[in-house]
Short mmCIF file of C-alpha atoms in Angstrom, two decimals:
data_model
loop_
_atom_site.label_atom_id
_atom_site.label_comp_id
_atom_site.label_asym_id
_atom_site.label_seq_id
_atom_site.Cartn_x
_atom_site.Cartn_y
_atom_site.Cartn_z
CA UNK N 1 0.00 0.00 0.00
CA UNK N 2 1.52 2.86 -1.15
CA UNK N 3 1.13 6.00 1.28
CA UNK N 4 0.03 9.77 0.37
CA UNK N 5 -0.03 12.82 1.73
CA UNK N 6 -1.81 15.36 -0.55
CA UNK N 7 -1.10 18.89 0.08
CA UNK N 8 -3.21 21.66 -1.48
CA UNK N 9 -7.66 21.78 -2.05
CA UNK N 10 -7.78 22.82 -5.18
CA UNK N 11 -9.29 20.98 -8.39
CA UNK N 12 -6.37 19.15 -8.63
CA UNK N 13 -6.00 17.53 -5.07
CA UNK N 14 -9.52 17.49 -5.08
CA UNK N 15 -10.20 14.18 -8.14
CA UNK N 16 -6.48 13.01 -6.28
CA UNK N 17 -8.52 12.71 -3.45
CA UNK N 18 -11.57 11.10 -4.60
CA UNK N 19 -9.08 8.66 -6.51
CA UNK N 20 -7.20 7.08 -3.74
CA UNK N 21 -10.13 6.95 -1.58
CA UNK N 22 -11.13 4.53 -4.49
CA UNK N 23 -7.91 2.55 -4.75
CA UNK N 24 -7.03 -0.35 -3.54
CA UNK N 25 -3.22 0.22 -4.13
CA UNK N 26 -2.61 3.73 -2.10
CA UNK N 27 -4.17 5.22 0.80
CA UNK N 28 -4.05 8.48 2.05
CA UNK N 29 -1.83 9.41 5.23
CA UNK N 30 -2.47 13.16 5.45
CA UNK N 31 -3.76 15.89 3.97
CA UNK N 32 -2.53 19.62 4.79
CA UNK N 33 -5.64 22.05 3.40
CA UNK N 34 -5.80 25.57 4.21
CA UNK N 35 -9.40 25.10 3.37
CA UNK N 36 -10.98 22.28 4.51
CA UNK N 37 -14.29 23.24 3.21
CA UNK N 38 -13.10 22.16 -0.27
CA UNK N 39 -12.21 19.11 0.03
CA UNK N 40 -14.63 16.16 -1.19
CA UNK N 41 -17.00 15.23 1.24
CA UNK N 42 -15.95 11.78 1.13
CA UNK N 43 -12.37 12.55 2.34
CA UNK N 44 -11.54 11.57 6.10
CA UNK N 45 -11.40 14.65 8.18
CA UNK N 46 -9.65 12.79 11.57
CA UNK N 47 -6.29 12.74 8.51
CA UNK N 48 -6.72 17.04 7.63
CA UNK N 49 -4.32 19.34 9.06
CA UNK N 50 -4.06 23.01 8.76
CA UNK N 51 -0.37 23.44 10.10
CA UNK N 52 2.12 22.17 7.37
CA UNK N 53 4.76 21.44 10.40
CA UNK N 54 2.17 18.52 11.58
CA UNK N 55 2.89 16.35 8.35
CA UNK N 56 4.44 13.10 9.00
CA UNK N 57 6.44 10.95 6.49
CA UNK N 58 4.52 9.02 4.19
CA UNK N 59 6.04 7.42 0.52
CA UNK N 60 4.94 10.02 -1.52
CA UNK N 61 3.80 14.04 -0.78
CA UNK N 62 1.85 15.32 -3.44
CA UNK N 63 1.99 18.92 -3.78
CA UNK N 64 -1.49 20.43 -5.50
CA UNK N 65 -1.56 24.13 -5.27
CA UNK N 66 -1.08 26.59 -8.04
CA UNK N 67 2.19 26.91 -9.79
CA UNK N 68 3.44 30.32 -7.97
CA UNK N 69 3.14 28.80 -4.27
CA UNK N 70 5.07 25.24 -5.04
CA UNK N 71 8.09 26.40 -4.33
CA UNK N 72 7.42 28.38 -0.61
CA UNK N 73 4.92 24.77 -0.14
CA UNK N 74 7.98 23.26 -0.57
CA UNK N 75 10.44 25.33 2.06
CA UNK N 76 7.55 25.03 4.60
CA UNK N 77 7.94 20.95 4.78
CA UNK N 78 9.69 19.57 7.31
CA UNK N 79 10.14 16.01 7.05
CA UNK N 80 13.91 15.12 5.63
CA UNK N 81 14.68 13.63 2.58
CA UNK N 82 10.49 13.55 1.88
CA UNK N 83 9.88 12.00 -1.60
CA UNK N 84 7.95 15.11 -2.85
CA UNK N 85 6.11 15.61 -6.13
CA UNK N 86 4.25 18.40 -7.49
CA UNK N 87 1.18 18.20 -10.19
CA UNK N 88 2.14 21.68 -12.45
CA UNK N 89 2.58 21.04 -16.28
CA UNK N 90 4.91 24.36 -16.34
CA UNK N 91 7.25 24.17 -13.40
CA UNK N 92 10.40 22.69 -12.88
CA UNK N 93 10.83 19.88 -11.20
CA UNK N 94 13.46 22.01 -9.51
CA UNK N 95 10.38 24.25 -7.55
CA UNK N 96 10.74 21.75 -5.06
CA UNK N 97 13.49 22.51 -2.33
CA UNK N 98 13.21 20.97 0.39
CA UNK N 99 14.67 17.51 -0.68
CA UNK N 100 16.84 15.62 -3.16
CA UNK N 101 13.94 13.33 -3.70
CA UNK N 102 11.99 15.40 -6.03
CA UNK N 103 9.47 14.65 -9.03
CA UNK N 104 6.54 15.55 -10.82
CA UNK N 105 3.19 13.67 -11.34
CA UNK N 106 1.75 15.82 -13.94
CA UNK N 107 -2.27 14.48 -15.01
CA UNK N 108 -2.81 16.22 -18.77
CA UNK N 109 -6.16 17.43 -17.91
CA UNK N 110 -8.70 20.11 -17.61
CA UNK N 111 -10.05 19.90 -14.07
CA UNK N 112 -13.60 21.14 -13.24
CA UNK N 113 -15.08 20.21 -9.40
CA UNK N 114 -18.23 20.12 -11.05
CA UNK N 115 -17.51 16.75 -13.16
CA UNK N 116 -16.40 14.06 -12.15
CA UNK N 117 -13.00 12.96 -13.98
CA UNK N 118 -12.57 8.85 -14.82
CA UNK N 119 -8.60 9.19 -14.35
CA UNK N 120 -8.29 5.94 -16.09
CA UNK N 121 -7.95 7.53 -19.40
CA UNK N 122 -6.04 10.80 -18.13
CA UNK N 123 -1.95 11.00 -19.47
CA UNK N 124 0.05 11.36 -16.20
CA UNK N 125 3.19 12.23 -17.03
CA UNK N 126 5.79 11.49 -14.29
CA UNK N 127 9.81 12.55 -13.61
CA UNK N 128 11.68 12.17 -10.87
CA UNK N 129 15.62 12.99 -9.74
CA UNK N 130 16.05 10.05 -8.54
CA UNK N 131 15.88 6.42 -10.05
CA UNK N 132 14.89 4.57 -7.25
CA UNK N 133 11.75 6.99 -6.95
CA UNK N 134 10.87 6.61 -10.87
CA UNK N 135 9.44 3.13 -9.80
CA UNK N 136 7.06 4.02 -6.69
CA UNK N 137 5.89 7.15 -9.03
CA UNK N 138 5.43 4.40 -11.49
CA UNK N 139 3.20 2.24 -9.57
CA UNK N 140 1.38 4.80 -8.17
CA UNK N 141 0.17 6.54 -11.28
CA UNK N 142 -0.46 3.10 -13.13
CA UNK N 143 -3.08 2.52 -10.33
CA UNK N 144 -4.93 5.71 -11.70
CA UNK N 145 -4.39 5.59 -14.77
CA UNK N 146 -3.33 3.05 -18.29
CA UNK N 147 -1.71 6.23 -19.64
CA UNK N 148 1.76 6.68 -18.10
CA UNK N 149 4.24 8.38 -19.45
CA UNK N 150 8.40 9.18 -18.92
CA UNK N 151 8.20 13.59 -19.91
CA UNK N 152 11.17 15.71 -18.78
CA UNK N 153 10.68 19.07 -17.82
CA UNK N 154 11.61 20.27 -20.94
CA UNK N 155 8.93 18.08 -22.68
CA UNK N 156 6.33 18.98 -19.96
CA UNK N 157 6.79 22.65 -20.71
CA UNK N 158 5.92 21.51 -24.75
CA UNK N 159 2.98 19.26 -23.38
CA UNK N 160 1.21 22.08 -21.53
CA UNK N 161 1.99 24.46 -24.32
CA UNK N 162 0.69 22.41 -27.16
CA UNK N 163 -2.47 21.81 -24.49
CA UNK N 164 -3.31 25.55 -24.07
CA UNK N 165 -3.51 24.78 -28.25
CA UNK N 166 -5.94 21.83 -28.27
CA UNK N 167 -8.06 22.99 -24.79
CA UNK N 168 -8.48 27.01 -24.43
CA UNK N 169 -7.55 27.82 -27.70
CA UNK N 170 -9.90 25.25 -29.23
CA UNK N 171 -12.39 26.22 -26.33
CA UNK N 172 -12.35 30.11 -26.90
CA UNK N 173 -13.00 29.25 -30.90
CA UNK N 174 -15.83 27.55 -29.40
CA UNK N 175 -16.94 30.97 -27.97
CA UNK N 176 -16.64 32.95 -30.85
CA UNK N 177 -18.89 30.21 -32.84
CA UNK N 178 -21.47 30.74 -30.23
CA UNK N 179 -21.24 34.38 -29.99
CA UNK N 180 -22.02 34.52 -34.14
CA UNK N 181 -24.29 32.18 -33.47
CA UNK N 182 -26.55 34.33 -30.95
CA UNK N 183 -25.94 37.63 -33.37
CA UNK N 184 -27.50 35.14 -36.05
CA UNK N 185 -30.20 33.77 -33.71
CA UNK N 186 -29.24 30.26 -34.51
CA UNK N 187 -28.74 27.74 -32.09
CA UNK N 188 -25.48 26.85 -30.94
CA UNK N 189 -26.80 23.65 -30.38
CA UNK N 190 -26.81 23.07 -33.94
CA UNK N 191 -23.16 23.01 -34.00
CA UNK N 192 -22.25 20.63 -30.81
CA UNK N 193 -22.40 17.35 -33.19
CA UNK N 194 -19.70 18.72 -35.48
CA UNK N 195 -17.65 20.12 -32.51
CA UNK N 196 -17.81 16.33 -31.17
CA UNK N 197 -16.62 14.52 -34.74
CA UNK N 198 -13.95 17.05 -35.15
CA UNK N 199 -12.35 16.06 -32.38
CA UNK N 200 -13.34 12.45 -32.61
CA UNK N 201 -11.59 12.62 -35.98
CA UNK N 202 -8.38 12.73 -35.02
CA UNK N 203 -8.63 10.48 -32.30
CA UNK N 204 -7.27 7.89 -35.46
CA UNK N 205 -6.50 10.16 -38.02
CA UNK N 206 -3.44 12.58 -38.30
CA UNK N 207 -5.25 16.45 -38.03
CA UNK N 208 -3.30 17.39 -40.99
CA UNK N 209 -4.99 14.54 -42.82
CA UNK N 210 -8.18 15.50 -41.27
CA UNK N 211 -7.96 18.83 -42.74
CA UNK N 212 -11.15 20.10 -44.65
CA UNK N 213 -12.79 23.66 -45.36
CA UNK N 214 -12.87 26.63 -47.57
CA UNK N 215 -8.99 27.53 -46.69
CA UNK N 216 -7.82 23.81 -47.17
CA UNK N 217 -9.37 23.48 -50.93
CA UNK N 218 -8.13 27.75 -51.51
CA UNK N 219 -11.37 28.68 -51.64
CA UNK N 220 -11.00 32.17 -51.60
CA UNK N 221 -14.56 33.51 -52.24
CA UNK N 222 -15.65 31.25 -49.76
CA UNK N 223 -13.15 32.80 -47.80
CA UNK N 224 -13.62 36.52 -48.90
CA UNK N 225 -17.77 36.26 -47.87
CA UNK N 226 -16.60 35.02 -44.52
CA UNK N 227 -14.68 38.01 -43.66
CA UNK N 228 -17.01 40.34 -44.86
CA UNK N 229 -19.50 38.88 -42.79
CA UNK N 230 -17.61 38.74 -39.64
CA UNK N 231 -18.34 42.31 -37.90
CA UNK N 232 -16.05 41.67 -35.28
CA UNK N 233 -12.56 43.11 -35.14
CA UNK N 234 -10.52 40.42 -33.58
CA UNK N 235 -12.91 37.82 -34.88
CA UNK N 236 -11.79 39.14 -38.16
CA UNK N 237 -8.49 39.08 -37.35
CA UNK N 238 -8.14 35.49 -36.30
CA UNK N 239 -10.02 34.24 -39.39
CA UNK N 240 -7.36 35.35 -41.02
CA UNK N 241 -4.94 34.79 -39.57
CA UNK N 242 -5.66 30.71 -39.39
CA UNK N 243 -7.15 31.30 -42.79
CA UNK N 244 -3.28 31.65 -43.72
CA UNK N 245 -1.59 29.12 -41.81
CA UNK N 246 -4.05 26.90 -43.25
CA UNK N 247 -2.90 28.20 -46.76
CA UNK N 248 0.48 28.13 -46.26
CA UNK N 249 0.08 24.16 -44.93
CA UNK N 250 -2.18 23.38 -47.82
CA UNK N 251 -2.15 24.85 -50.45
CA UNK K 1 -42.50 6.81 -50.43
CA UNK K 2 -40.67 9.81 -50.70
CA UNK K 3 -39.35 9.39 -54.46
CA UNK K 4 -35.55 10.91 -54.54
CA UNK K 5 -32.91 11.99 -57.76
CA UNK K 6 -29.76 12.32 -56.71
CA UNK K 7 -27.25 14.83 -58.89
CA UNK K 8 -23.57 14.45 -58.23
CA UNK K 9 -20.90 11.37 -57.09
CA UNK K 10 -18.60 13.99 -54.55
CA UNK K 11 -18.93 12.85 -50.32
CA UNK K 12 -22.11 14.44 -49.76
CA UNK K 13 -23.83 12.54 -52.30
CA UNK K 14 -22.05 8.88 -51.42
CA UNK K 15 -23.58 9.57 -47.87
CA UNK K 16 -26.75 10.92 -49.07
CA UNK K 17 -27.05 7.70 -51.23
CA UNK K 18 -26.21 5.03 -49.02
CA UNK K 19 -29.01 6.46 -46.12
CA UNK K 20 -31.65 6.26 -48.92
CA UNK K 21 -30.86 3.47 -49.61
CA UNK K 22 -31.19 2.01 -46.01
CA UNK K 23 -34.55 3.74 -45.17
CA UNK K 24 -37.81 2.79 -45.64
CA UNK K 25 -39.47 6.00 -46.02
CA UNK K 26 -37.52 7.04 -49.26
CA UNK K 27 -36.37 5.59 -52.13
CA UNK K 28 -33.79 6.62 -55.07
CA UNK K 29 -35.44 7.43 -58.55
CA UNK K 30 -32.45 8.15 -60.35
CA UNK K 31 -28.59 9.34 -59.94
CA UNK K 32 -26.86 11.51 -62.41
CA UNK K 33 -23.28 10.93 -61.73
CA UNK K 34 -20.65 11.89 -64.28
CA UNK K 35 -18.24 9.60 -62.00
CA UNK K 36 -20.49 6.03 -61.43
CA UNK K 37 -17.46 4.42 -59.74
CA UNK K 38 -17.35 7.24 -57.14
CA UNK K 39 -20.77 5.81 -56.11
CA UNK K 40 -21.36 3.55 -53.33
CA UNK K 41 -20.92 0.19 -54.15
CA UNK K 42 -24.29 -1.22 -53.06
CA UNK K 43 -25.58 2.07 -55.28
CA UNK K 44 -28.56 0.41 -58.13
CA UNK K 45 -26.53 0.97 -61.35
CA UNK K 46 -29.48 0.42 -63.56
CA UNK K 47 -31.21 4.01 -62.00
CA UNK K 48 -27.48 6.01 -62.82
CA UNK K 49 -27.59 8.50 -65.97
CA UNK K 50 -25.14 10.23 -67.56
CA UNK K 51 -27.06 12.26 -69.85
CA UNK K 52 -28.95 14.99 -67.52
CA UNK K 53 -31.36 14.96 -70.40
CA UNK K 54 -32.71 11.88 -69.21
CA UNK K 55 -33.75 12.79 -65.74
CA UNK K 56 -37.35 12.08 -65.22
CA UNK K 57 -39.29 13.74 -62.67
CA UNK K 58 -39.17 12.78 -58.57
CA UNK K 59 -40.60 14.26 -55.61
CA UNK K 60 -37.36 15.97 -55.53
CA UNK K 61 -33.94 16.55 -56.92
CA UNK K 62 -31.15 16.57 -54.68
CA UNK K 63 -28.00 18.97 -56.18
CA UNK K 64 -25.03 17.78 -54.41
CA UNK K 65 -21.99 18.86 -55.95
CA UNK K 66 -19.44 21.60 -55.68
CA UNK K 67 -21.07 25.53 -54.79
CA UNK K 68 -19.44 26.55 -58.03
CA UNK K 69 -21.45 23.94 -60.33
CA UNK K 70 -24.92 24.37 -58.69
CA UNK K 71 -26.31 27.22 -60.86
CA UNK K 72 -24.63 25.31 -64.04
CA UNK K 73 -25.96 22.30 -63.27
CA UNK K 74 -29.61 23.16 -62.16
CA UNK K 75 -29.87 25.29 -65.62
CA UNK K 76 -29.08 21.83 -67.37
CA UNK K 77 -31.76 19.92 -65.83
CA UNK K 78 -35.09 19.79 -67.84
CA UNK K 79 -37.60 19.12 -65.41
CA UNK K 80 -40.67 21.71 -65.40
CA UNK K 81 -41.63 22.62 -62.31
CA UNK K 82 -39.66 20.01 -60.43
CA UNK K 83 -39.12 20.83 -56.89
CA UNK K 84 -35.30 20.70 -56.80
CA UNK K 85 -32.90 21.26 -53.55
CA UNK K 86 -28.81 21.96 -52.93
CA UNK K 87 -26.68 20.81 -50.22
CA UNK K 88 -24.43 23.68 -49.75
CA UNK K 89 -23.63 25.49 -46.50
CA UNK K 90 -22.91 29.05 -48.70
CA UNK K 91 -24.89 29.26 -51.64
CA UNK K 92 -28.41 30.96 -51.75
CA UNK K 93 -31.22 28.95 -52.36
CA UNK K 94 -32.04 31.54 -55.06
CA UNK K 95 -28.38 29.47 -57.00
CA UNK K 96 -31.08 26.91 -58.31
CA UNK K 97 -32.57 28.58 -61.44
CA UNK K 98 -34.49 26.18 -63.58
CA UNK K 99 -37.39 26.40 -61.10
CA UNK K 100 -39.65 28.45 -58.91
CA UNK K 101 -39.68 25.26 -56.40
CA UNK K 102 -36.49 25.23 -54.65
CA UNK K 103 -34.85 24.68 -51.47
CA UNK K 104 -32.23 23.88 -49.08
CA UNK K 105 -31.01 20.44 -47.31
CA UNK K 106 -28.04 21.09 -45.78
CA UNK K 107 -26.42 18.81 -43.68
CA UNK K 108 -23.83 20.21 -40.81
CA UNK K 109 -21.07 18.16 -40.90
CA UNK K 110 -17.70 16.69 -42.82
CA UNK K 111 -17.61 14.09 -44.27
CA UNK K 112 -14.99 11.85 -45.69
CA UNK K 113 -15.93 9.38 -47.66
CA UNK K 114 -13.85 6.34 -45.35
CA UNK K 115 -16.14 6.64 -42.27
CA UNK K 116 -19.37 5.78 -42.37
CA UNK K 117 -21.79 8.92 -40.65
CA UNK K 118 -24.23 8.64 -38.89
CA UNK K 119 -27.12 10.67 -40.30
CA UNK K 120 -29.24 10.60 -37.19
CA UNK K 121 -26.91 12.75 -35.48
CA UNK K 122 -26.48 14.85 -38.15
CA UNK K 123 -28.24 18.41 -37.90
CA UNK K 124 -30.36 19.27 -41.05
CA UNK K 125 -30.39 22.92 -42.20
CA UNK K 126 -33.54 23.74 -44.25
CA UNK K 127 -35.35 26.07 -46.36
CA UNK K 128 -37.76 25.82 -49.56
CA UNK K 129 -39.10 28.84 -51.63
CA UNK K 130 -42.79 27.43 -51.32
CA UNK K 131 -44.62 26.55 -48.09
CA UNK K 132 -46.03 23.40 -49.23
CA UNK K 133 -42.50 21.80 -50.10
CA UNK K 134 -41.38 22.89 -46.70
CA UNK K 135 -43.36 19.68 -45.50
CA UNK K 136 -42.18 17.24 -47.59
CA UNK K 137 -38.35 18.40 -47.14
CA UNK K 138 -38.96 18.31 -43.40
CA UNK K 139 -40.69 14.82 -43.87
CA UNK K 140 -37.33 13.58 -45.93
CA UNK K 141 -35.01 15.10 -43.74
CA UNK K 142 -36.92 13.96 -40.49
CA UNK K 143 -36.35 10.59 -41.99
CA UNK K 144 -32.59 10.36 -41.98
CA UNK K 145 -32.13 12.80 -38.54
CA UNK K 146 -33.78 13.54 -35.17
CA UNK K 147 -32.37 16.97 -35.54
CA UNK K 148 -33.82 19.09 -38.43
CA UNK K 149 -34.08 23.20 -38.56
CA UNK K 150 -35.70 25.64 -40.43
CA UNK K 151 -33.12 28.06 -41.61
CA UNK K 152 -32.87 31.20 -43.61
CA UNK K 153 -30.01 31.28 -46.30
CA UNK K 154 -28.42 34.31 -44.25
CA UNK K 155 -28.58 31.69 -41.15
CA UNK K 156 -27.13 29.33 -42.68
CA UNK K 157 -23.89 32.07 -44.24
CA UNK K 158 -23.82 32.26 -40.59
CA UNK K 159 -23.58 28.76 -39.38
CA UNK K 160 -21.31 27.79 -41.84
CA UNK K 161 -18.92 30.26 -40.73
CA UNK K 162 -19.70 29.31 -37.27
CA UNK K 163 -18.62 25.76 -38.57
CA UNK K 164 -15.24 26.83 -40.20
CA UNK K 165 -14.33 27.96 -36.32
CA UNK K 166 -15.19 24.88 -34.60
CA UNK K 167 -14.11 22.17 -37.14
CA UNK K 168 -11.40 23.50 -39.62
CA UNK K 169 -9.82 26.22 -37.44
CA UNK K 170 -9.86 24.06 -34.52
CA UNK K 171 -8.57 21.03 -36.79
CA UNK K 172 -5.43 23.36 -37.49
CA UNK K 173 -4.82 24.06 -33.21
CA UNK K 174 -4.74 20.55 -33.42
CA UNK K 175 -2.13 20.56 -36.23
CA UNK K 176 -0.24 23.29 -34.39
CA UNK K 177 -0.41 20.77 -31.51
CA UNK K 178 1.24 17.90 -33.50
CA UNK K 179 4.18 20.29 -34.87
CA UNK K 180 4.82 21.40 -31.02
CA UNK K 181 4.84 17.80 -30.12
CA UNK K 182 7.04 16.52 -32.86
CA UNK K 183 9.92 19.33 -31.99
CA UNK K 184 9.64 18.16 -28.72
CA UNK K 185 9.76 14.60 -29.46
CA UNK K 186 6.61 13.46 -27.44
CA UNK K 187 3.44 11.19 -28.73
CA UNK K 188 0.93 13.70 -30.04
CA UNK K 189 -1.40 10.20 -28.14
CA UNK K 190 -1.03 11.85 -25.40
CA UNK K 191 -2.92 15.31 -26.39
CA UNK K 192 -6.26 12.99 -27.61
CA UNK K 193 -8.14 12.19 -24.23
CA UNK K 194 -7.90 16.08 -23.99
CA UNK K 195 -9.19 17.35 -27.16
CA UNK K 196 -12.37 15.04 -26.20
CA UNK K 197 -12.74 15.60 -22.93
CA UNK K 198 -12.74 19.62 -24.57
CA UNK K 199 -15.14 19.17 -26.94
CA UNK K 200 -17.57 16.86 -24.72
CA UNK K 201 -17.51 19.53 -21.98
CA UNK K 202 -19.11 21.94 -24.09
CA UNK K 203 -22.23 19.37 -24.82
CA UNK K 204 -23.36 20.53 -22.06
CA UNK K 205 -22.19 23.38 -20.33
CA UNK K 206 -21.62 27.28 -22.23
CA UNK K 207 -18.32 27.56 -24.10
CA UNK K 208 -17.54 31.09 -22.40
CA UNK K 209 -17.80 29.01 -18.63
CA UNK K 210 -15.72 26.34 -19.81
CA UNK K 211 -12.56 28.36 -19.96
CA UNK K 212 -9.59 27.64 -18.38
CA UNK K 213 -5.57 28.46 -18.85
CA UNK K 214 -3.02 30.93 -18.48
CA UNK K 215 -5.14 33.58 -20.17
CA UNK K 216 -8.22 32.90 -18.76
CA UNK K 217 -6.36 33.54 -15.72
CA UNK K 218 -4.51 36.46 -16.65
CA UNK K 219 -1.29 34.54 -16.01
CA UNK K 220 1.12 36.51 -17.56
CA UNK K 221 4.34 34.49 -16.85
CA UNK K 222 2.76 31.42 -18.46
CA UNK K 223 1.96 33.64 -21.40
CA UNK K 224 5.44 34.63 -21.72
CA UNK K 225 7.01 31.89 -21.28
CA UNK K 226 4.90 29.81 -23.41
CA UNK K 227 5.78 32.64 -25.91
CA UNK K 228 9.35 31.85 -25.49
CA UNK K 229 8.90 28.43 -25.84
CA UNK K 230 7.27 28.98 -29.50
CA UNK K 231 10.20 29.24 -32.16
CA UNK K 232 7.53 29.29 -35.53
CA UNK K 233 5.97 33.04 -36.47
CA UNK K 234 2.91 31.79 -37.24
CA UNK K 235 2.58 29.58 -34.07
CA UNK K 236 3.55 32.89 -31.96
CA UNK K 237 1.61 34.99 -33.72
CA UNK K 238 -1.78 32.16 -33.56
CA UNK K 239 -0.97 32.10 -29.81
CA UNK K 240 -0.68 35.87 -29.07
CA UNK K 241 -4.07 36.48 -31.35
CA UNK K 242 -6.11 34.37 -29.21
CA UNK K 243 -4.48 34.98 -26.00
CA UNK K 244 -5.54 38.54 -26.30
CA UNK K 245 -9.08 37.63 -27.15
CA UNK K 246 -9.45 35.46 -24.45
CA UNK K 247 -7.72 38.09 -21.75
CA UNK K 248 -10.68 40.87 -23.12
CA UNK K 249 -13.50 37.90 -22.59
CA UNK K 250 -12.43 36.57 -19.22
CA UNK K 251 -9.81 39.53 -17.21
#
């Protein structure tokens, strides 16, 4: 049984927490919550504790707080030679400074409390500093999850980047769609099959393969009656601007 | 029975095809295919023309080829009076020309001809220049697809473009995301439960509330160094675009 202590409430720690409480490979030790009230209702309360100098060893401390406060997270524990790990697809493992057993256990996911999150099929993408620790981070992730992956920093940084592509990027194109939509009274509705086969699409086809539209086939009157249709500057503007990329890859 | 012609051999009219020929409420008069062996191969070969000359009246005519070719083609057809639709996401109805009875039947979504679509999934745009066709167009399309609207030809300009944001632009993020991943040498696999879990999230819940990231968040360090990160102009110049547009919709 491996042991946790989960530090942090948010989203993150959060679906952690719900996880291991299902698991019959790791168990929670601890958990250090400046607000308790967040935490799932399920988790056991006689394990919370609201000063960080309580926390006792356990195999692995998971560190689940925003990116900015890792690092003074980190100074404040007080257990040497703690294997700690923290959950942030942009910061170095090196945020963590409080022990040469360091590591990151990063799940390639958009978090909402509101949903519930089946971390089976969730990428967790693990490093450590030290061998010996690769294998526990191993085991523990592969009882979450089928998708495990070895990602350096360096990679991680590339992983969240290209991520901020496929999830807000896509998302806020999602927006604009809906926002022509209700100037059009049309029913965004309409569009939410289309959104799901798009991205169904390239769950087994390469997206450059996938490729279709007026900018793909240089349509460009297609093309021209979009723009003059879209009223909106920066709506404009980013028509255009994928317009070309697509162009440039296509054409 | 709903008595169909179908004009054309491109992906729209392979799909149209094979659902006719599965249903029970419709049946195919006659194809006019300057391409047979584009067809389906379960399409009836003794109903295909080649001479539009020899197109015989049906309760209507489905034009499903390229925008370009539906005025040309509807001039060539020689049927008086015959109640004749397009497919098209862009052109007016008013494109058909050889008749006062015309319409709209246009389906929202891509298709490739390798995987097989599900038409009852698929949302039906439509729109006829006389009342009493409206019926049996809505009686055909309610045949193939539980959803089916009533849309005006500027509605459907609109939805179209709407549709170039959420399937062809977002098709290129996803691109973007490959290229990213293939610099940094990690499995673009890893990005897929993502874009789903992105694009199923917005089934049911608003677009604009399902935001998350760096900008969302007016995290400006992530921003730049995700900036950084970014080596191709285009890529930096995609990501600063929207990254602005999201910071005026969410900060």
């Amino acid at each position: 049984m491996i042991t946790i202590t989960i530090i942090g409430s948010g989203k993150v720690a959060y679906h952690l927490i719900c996880n291991i409480l299902e698991s019959d490979k790791c168990t929670i030790k601890q958990i250090y919550a400046r607000n308790p009230n967040a935490l799932p209702s399920l988790a056991p309360l006689n394990k919370v504790v609201n000063d960080i100098s309580a926390l006792e060893p356990a195999d692995v401390f998971i560190i689940a707080v925003s990116d900015d406060a890792i690092q003074s997270v980190s100074e404040q524990i007080n257990v040497p030679n703690q294997f700690t790990v923290h959950t942030s697809g942009t910061k170095d493992m090196q945020s963590i400074v409080n022990t040469t057993r360091k590591g990151v256990l990063y799940p390639l996911q958009s978090f909402s409390k509101q949903k519930e999150v089946d971390f089976s099929l969730i990428p967790f993408c693990l490093e450590t500093s030290q061998t010996q620790d690769f294998e526990l981070l191993e085991k523990l992730a592969c009882s979450f999850s089928q998708r495990v992956y070895k990602i350096s920093s360096e990679q991680r940084k590339s992983i969240h980047l290209s991520a901020v592509f496929v999830n807000n990027f896509t998302n806020h194109l999602y927006t604009i769609a809906q926002e022509i939509c209700q100037v059009n009274q049309v029913p965004f509705e309409i569009l939410k099959p289309l959104i799901l086969e798009t991205a169904q699409k390239v769950q087994t086809l390469d997206p450059i393969l996938a490729q279709t539209g007026p900018a793909a086939r240089n349509d460009l009157q297609v093309i021209a009656n979009h723009l003059e249709l879209l009223q909106q500057k920066d709506q404009k503007q980013i028509y255009q601007l994928i317009t070309n990329s697509i162009l440039k890859h296509h054409v």
